[in-house]
Short mmCIF file of C-alpha atoms in Angstrom, two decimals:
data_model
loop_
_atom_site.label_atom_id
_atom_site.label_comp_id
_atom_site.label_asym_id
_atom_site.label_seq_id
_atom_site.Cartn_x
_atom_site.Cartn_y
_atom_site.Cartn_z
CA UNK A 1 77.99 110.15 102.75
CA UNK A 2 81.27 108.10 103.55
CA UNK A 3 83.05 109.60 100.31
CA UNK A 4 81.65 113.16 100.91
CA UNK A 5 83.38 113.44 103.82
CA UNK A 6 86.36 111.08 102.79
CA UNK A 7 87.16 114.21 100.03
CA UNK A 8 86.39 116.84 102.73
CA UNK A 9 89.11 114.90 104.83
CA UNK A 10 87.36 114.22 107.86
CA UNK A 11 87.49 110.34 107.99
CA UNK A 12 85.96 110.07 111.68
CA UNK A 13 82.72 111.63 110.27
CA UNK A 14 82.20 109.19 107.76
CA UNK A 15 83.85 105.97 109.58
CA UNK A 16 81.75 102.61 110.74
CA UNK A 17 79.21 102.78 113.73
CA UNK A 18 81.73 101.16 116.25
CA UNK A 19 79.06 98.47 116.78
CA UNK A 20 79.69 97.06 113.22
CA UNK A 21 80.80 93.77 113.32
CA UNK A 22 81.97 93.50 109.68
CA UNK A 23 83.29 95.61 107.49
CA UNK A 24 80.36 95.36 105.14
CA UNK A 25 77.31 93.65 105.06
CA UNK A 26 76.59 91.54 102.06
CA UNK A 27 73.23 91.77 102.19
CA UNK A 28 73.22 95.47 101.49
CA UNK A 29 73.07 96.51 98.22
CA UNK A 30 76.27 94.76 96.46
CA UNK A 31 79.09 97.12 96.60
CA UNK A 32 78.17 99.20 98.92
CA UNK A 33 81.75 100.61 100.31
CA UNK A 34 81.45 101.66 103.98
CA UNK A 35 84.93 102.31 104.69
CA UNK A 36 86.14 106.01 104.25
CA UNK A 37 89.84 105.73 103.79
CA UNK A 38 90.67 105.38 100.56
CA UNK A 39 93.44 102.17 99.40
CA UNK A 40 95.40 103.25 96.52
CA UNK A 41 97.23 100.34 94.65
CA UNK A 42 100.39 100.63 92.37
CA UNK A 43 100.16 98.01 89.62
CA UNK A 44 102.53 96.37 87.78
CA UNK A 45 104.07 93.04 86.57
CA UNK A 46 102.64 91.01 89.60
CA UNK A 47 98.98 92.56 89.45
CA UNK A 48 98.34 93.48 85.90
CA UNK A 49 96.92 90.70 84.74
CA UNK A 50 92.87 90.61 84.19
CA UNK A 51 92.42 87.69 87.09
CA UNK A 52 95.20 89.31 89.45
CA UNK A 53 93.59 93.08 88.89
CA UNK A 54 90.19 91.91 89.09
CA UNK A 55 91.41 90.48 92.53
CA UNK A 56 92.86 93.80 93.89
CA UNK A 57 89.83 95.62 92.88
CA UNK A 58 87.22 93.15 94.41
CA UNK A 59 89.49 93.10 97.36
CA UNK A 60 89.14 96.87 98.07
CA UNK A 61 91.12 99.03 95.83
CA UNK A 62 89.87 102.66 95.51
CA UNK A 63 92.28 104.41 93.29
CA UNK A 64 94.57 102.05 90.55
CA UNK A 65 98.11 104.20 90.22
CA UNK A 66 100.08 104.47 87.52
CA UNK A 67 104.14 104.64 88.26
CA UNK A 68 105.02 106.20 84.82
CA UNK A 69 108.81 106.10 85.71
CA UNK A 70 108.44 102.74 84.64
CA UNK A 71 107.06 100.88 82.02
CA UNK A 72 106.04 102.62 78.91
CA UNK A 73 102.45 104.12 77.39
CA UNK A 74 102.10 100.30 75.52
CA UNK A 75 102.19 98.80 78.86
CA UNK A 76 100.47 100.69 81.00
CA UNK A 77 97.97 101.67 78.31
CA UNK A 78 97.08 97.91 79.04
CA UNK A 79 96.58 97.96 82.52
CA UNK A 80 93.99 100.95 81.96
CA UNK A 81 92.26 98.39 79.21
CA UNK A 82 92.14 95.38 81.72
CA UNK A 83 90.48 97.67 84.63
CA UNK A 84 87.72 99.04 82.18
CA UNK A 85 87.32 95.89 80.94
CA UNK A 86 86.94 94.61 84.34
CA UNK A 87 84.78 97.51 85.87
CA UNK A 88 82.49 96.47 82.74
CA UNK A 89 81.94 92.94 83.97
CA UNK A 90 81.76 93.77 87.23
CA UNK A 91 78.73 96.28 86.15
CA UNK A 92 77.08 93.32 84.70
CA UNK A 93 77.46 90.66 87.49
CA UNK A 94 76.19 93.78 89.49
CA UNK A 95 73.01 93.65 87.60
CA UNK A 96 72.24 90.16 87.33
CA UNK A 97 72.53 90.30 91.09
CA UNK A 98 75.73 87.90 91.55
CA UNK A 99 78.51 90.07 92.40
CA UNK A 100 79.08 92.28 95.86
CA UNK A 101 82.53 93.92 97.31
CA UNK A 102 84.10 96.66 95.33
CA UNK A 103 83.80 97.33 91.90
CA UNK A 104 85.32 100.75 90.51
CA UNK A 105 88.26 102.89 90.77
CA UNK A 106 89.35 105.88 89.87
CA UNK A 107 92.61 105.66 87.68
CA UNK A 108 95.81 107.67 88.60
CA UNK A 109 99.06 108.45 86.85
CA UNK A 110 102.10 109.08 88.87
CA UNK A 111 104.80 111.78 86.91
CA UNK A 112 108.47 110.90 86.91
CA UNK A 113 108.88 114.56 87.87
CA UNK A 114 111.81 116.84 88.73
CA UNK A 115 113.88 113.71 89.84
CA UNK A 116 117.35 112.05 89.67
CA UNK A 117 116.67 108.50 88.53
CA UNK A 118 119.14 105.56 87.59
CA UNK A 119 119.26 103.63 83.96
CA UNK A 120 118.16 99.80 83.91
CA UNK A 121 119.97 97.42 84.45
CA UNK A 122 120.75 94.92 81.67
CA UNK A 123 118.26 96.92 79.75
CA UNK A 124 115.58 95.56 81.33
CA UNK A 125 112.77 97.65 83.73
CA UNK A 126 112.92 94.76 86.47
CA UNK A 127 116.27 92.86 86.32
CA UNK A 128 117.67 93.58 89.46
CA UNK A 129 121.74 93.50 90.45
CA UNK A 130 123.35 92.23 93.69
CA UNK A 131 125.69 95.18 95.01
CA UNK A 132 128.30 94.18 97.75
CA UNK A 133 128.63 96.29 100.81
CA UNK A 134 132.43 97.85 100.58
CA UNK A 135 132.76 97.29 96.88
CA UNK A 136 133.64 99.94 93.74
CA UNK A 137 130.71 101.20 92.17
CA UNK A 138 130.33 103.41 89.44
CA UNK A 139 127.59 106.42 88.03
CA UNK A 140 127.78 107.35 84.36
CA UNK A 141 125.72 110.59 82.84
CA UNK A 142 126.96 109.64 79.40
CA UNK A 143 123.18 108.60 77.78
CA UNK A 144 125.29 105.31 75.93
CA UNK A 145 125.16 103.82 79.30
CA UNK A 146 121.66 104.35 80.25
CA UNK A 147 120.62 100.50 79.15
CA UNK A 148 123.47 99.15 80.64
CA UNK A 149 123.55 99.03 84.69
CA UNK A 150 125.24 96.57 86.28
CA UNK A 151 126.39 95.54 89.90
CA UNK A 152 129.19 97.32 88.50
CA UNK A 153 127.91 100.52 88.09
CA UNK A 154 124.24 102.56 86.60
CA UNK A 155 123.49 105.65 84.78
CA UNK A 156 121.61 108.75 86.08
CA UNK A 157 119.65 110.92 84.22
CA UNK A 158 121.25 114.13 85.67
CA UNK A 159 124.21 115.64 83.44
CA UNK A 160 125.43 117.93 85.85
CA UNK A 161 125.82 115.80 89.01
CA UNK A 162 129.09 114.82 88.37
CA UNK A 163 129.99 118.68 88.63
CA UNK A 164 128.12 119.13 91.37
CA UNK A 165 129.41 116.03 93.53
CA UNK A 166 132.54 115.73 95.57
CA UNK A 167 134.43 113.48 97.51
CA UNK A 168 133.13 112.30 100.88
CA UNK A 169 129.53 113.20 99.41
CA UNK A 170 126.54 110.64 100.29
CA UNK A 171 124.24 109.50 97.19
CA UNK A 172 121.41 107.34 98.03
CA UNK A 173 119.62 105.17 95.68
CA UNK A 174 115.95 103.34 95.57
CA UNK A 175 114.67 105.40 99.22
CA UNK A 176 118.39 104.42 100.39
CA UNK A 177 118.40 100.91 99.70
CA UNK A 178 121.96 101.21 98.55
CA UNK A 179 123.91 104.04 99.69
CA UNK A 180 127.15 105.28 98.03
CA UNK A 181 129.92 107.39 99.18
CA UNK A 182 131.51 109.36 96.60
CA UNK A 183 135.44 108.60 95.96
CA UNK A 184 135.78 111.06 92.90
CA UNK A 185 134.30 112.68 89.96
CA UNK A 186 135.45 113.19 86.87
CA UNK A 187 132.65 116.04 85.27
CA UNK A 188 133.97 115.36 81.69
CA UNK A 189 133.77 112.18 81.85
CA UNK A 190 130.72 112.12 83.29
CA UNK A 191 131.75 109.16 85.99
CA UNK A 192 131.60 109.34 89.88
CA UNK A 193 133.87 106.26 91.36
CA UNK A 194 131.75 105.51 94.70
CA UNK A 195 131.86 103.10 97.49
CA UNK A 196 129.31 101.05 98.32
CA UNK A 197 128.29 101.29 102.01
CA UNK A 198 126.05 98.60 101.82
CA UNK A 199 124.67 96.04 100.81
CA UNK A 200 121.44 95.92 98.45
CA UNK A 201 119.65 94.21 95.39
CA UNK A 202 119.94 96.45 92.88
CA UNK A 203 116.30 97.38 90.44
CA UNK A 204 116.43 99.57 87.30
CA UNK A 205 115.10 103.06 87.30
CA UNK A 206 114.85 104.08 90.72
CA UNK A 207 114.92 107.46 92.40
CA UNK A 208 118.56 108.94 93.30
CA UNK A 209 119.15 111.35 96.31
CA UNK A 210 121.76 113.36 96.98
CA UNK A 211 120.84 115.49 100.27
CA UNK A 212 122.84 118.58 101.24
CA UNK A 213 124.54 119.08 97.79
CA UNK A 214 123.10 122.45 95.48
CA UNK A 215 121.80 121.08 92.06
CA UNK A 216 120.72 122.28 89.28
CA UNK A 217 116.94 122.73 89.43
CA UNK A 218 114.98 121.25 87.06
CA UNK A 219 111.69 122.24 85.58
CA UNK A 220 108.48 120.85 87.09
CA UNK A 221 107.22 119.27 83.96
CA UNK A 222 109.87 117.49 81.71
CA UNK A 223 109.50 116.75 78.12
CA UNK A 224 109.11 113.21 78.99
CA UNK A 225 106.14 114.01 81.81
CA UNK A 226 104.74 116.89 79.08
CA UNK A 227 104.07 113.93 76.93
CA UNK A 228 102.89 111.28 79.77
CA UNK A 229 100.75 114.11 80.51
CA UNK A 230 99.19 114.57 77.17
CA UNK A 231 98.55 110.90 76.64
CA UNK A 232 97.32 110.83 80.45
CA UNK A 233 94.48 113.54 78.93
CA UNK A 234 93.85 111.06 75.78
CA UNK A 235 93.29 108.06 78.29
CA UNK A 236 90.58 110.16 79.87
CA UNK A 237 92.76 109.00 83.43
CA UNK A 238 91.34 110.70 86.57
CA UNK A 239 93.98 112.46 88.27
CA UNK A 240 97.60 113.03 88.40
CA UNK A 241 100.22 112.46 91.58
CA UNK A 242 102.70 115.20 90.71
CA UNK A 243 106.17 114.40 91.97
CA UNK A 244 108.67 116.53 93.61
CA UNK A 245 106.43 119.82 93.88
CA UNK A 246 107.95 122.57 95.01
CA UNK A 247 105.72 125.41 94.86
CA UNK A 248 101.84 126.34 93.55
CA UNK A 249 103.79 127.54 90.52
CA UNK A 250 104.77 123.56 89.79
CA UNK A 251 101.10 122.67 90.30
CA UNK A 252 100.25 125.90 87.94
CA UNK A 253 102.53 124.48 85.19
CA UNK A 254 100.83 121.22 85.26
CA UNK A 255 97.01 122.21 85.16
CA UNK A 256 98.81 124.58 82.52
CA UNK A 257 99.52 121.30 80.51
CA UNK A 258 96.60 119.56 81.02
CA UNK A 259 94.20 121.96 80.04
CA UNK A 260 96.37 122.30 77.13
CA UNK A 261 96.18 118.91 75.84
CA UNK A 262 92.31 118.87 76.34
CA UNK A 263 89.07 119.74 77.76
CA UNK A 264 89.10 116.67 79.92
CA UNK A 265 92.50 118.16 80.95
CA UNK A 266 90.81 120.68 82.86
CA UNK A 267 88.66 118.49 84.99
CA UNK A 268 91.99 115.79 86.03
CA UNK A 269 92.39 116.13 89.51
CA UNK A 270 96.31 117.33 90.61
CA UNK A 271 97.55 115.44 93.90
CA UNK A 272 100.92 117.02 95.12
CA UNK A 273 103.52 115.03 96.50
CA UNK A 274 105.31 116.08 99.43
CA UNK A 275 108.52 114.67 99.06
CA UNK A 276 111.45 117.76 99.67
CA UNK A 277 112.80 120.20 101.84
CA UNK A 278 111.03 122.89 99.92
CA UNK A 279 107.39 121.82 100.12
CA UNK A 280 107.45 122.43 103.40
CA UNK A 281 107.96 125.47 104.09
CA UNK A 282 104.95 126.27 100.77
CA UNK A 283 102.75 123.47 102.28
CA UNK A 284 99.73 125.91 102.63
CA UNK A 285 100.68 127.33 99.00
CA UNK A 286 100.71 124.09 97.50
CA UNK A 287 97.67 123.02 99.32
CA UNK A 288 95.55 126.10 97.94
CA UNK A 289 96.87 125.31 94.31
CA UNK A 290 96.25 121.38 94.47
CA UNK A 291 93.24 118.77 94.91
CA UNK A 292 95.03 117.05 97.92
CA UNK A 293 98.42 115.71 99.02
CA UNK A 294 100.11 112.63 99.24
CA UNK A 295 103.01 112.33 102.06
CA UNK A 296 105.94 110.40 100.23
CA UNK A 297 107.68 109.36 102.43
CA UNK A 298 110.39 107.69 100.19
CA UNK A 299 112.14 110.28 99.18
CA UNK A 300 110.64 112.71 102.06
CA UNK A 301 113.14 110.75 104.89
CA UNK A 302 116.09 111.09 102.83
CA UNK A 303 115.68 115.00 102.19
CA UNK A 304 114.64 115.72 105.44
CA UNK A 305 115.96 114.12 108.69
CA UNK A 306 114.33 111.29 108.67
CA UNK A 307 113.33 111.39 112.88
CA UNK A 308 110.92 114.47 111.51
CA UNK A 309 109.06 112.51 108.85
CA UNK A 310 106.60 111.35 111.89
CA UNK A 311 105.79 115.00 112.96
CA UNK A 312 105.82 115.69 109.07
CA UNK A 313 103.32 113.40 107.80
CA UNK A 314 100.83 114.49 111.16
CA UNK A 315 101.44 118.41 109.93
CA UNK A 316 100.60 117.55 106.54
CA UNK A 317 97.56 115.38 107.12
CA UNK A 318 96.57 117.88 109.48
CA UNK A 319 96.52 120.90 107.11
CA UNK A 320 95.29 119.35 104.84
CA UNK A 321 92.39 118.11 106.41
CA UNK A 322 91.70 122.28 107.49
CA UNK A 323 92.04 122.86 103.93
CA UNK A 324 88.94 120.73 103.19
CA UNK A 325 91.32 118.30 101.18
CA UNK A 326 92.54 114.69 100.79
CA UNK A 327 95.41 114.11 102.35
CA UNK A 328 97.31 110.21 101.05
CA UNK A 329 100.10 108.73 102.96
CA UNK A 330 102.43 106.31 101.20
CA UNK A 331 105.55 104.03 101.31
CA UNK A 332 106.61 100.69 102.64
CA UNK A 333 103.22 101.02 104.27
CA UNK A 334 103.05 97.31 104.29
CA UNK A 335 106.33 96.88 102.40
CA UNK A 336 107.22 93.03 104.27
CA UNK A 337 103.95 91.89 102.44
CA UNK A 338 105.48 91.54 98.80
CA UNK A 339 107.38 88.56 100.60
CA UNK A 340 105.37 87.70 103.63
CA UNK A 341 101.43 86.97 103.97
CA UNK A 342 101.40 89.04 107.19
CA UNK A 343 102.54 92.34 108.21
CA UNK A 344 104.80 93.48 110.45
CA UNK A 345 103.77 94.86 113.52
CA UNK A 346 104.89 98.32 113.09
CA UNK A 347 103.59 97.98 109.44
CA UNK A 348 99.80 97.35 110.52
CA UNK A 349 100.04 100.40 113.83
CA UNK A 350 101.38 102.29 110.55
CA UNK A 351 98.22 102.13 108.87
CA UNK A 352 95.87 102.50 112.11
CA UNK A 353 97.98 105.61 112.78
CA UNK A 354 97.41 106.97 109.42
CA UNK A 355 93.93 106.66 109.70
CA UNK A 356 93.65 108.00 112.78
CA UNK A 357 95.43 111.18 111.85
CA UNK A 358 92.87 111.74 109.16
CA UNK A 359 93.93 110.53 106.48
CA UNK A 360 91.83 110.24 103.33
CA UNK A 361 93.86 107.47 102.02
CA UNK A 362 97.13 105.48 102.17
CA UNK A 363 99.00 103.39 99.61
CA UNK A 364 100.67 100.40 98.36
CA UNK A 365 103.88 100.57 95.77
CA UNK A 366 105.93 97.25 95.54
CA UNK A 367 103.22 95.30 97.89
CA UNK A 368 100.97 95.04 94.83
CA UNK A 369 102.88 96.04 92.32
CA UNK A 370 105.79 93.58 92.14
CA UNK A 371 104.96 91.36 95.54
CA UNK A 372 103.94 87.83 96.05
CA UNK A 373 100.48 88.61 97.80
CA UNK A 374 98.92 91.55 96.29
CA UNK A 375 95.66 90.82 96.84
CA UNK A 376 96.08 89.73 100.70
CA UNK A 377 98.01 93.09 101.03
CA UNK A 378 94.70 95.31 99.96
CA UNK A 379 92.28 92.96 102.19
CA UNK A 380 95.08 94.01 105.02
CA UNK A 381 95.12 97.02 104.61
CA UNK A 382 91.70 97.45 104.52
CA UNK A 383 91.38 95.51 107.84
CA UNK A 384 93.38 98.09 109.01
CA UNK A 385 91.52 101.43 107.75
CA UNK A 386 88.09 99.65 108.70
CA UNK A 387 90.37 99.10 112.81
CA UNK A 388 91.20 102.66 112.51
CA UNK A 389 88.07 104.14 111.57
CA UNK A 390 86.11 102.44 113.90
CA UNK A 391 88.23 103.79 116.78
CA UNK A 392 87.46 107.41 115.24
CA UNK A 393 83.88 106.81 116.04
CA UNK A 394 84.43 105.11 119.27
CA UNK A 395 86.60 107.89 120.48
CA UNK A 396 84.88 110.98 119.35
CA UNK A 397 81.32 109.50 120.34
CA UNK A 398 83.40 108.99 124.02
CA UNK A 399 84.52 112.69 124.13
CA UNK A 400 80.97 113.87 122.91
CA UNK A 401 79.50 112.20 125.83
CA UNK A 402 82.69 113.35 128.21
CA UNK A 403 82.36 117.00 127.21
CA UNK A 404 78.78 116.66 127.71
CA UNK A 405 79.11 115.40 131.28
CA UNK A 406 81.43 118.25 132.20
CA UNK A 407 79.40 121.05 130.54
CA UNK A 408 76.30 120.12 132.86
CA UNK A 409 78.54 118.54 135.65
CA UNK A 410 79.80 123.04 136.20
CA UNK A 411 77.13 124.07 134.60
CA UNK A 412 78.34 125.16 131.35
CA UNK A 413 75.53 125.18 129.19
CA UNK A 414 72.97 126.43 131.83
CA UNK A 415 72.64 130.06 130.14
CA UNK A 416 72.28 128.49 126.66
CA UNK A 417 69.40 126.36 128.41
CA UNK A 418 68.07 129.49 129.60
CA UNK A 419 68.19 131.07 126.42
CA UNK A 420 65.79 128.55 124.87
#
């Protein structure tokens, strides 16, 4: 079956007859998913809502993900409420025989993690500020600031940076959306004067990078994800995408905290995300220890050079598919499409390519979480798996045949003919 071999990670196996002219036939069985790849969807403010969610899910979404660096266990606790409710109706319409597309996903929480991460600004999850390329700008680690980003200046959640920081120094902020040279740093103070050397639209809470400078390492599971986890367990939620692994000693910590915060703790699956210089040189470690992988390559192109990421994502979707697991690629996959109704170019041969690496799945963060046409993003990108997997089949039925020529063209299967 399509998700049999969609878990083993060998999408050409379970991928369209290449004669298909659509990429389901509504006269099957309603429901009926024939694609292999996997869409995973993050959800937020511009999706959330019952009509908007029910319209990602009908549109194709496999796996609804939790961002739990944002938002709080109120909000997304609703989210989780609105897709049950929604999978509920969706079972009914089923049976009354007036409903077809897709109709259940799994649920996924994403951990904050061992991460840097800015403050809000103007207290507020989603206010954004509008930084000026050239200008001053300012990082606090005093906690009184954490509510109070500006285009001035934000908070970051890691004490010791200002120690560790010097000038000339490069910090990057949101997957280097804005990135900041460092001027000075006063560690008592807890402020680092930067320069901004470019410029961006500043959103609350996202990720910070500093590449090439020794911090202190922090613990796989902070208090705040020990809780998130815990409630994750209560919410009965399906997996977890654990951020910033290192080693199969982070995943070990975090099955450690699942199973203790419940039996269903022990059955949550544990996706590692490959996002640092350490994961990969303990891919295969991590890979034994987790469910699957998901390449992020956010934070992956800033900690790495990013002209590797490419070679990167094709090792790791590689292995993983020898290891018998899911392998997820992610970010700015079709990142133009929270403004535009089309992808770019290179955003739709980014999906095909994914796909035709092998991989289980692929994702959508701001597209469908924040963007203007979340639900035309999952149809898209759906488009594109269903393109991708039917070239799988085309091509591999094409080699079959090929290698078969050969073999009898110099007579290379004449002594297992024999043998018969």
């Amino acid at each position: 079956p399509a998700a049999e071999a969609a878990r083993r990670g060998h999408a050409a196996e379970a991928a369209p007859a290449a004669d298909d002219a659509l990429p389901f036939d509504p006269d099957e069985s309603a429901g009926k998913v024939t694609r292999a790849t996997s869409i995973v969807c993050t959800i937020g403010p511009a999706s959330e809502a019952k009509p908007r969610l029910r319209e990602v899910l009908e549109a194709g979404m496999n796996i609804m993900r939790l961002n739990l660096s944002h938002g709080d266990h109120e909000e997304q606790g609703a989210r989780i409420r609105n897709l049950r409710e929604i999978m509920a109706e969706r079972r009914a319409e089923r049976i009354s025989g007036v409903a077809f597309g897709q109709d259940i996903a799994a649920i996924a929480m994403d951990l904050k993690g061992p991460e840097i991460r800015t403050g809000t600004i103007g207290g507020s999850d989603y206010e954004k500020a509008a930084v000026a390329a050239g200008q001053p700008f300012r990082l606090y680690t005093d906690e009184a600031m954490r509510a109070r980003g500006s285009a001035e200046g934000v908070f970051v959640d890691h004490a010791p940076l200002a120690a560790a920081v010097g000038p000339g120094d490069a910090i990057f902020i949101d997957d280097a959306e804005l990135e900041l040279e460092v001027v000075s740093a006063a560690a008592a103070a807890g402020v680092i004067e930067c320069v901004a050397k470019n410029a961006a639209s500043l959103g609350g809470k996202k990720g910070v990078n500093v590449p090439g400078v020794a911090l202190a390492e922090l613990p796989v599971v902070l208090p705040k994800d020990e809780r998130d986890l815990r409630w994750a367990v209560e919410q009965r939620l399906d997996m977890v995408f654990a951020s910033f692994v290192r080693s199969a000693d982070d995943v070990r910590e975090i099955r450690r905290v699942l199973a203790d915060a419940g039996e269903h703790g022990e059955s949550m699956l544990v996706i590692s995300k490959m996002e640092n210089e350490q994961c990969v040189g303990n891919l295969d470690e991590i890979l034994a220890e987790s469910d699957g992988l998901m390449v992020a390559r956010g934070d992956l192109a800033i900690e790495v050079p990013y002209q590797t990421v490419p070679m990167l994502q094709e090792l790791m979707v590689e292995r993983a598919r020898e290891f018998g697991k899911p392998a997820i690629v992610a970010t700015q996959m079709l990142d133009s499409m929270q403004k535009a109704p089309r992808p770019t170019r290179a955003e739709a041969n980014d999906v095909y390519c994914a796909v035709q690496q092998g991989a289980t799945g692929v994702m959508t963060s701001g597209e469908t979480a924040n963007g203007r046409y979340a639900q035309k993003t999952v149809r898209t990108m759906e488009e594109l798996c269903h393109a991708g997997e039917e070239r799988l089949a085309r091509r591999d039925t094409h080699f079959e045949r090929t290698l078969e020529s050969i073999g009898e063209m110099y007579g290379f299967f004449d002594d297992e003919e024999e043998g018969e």
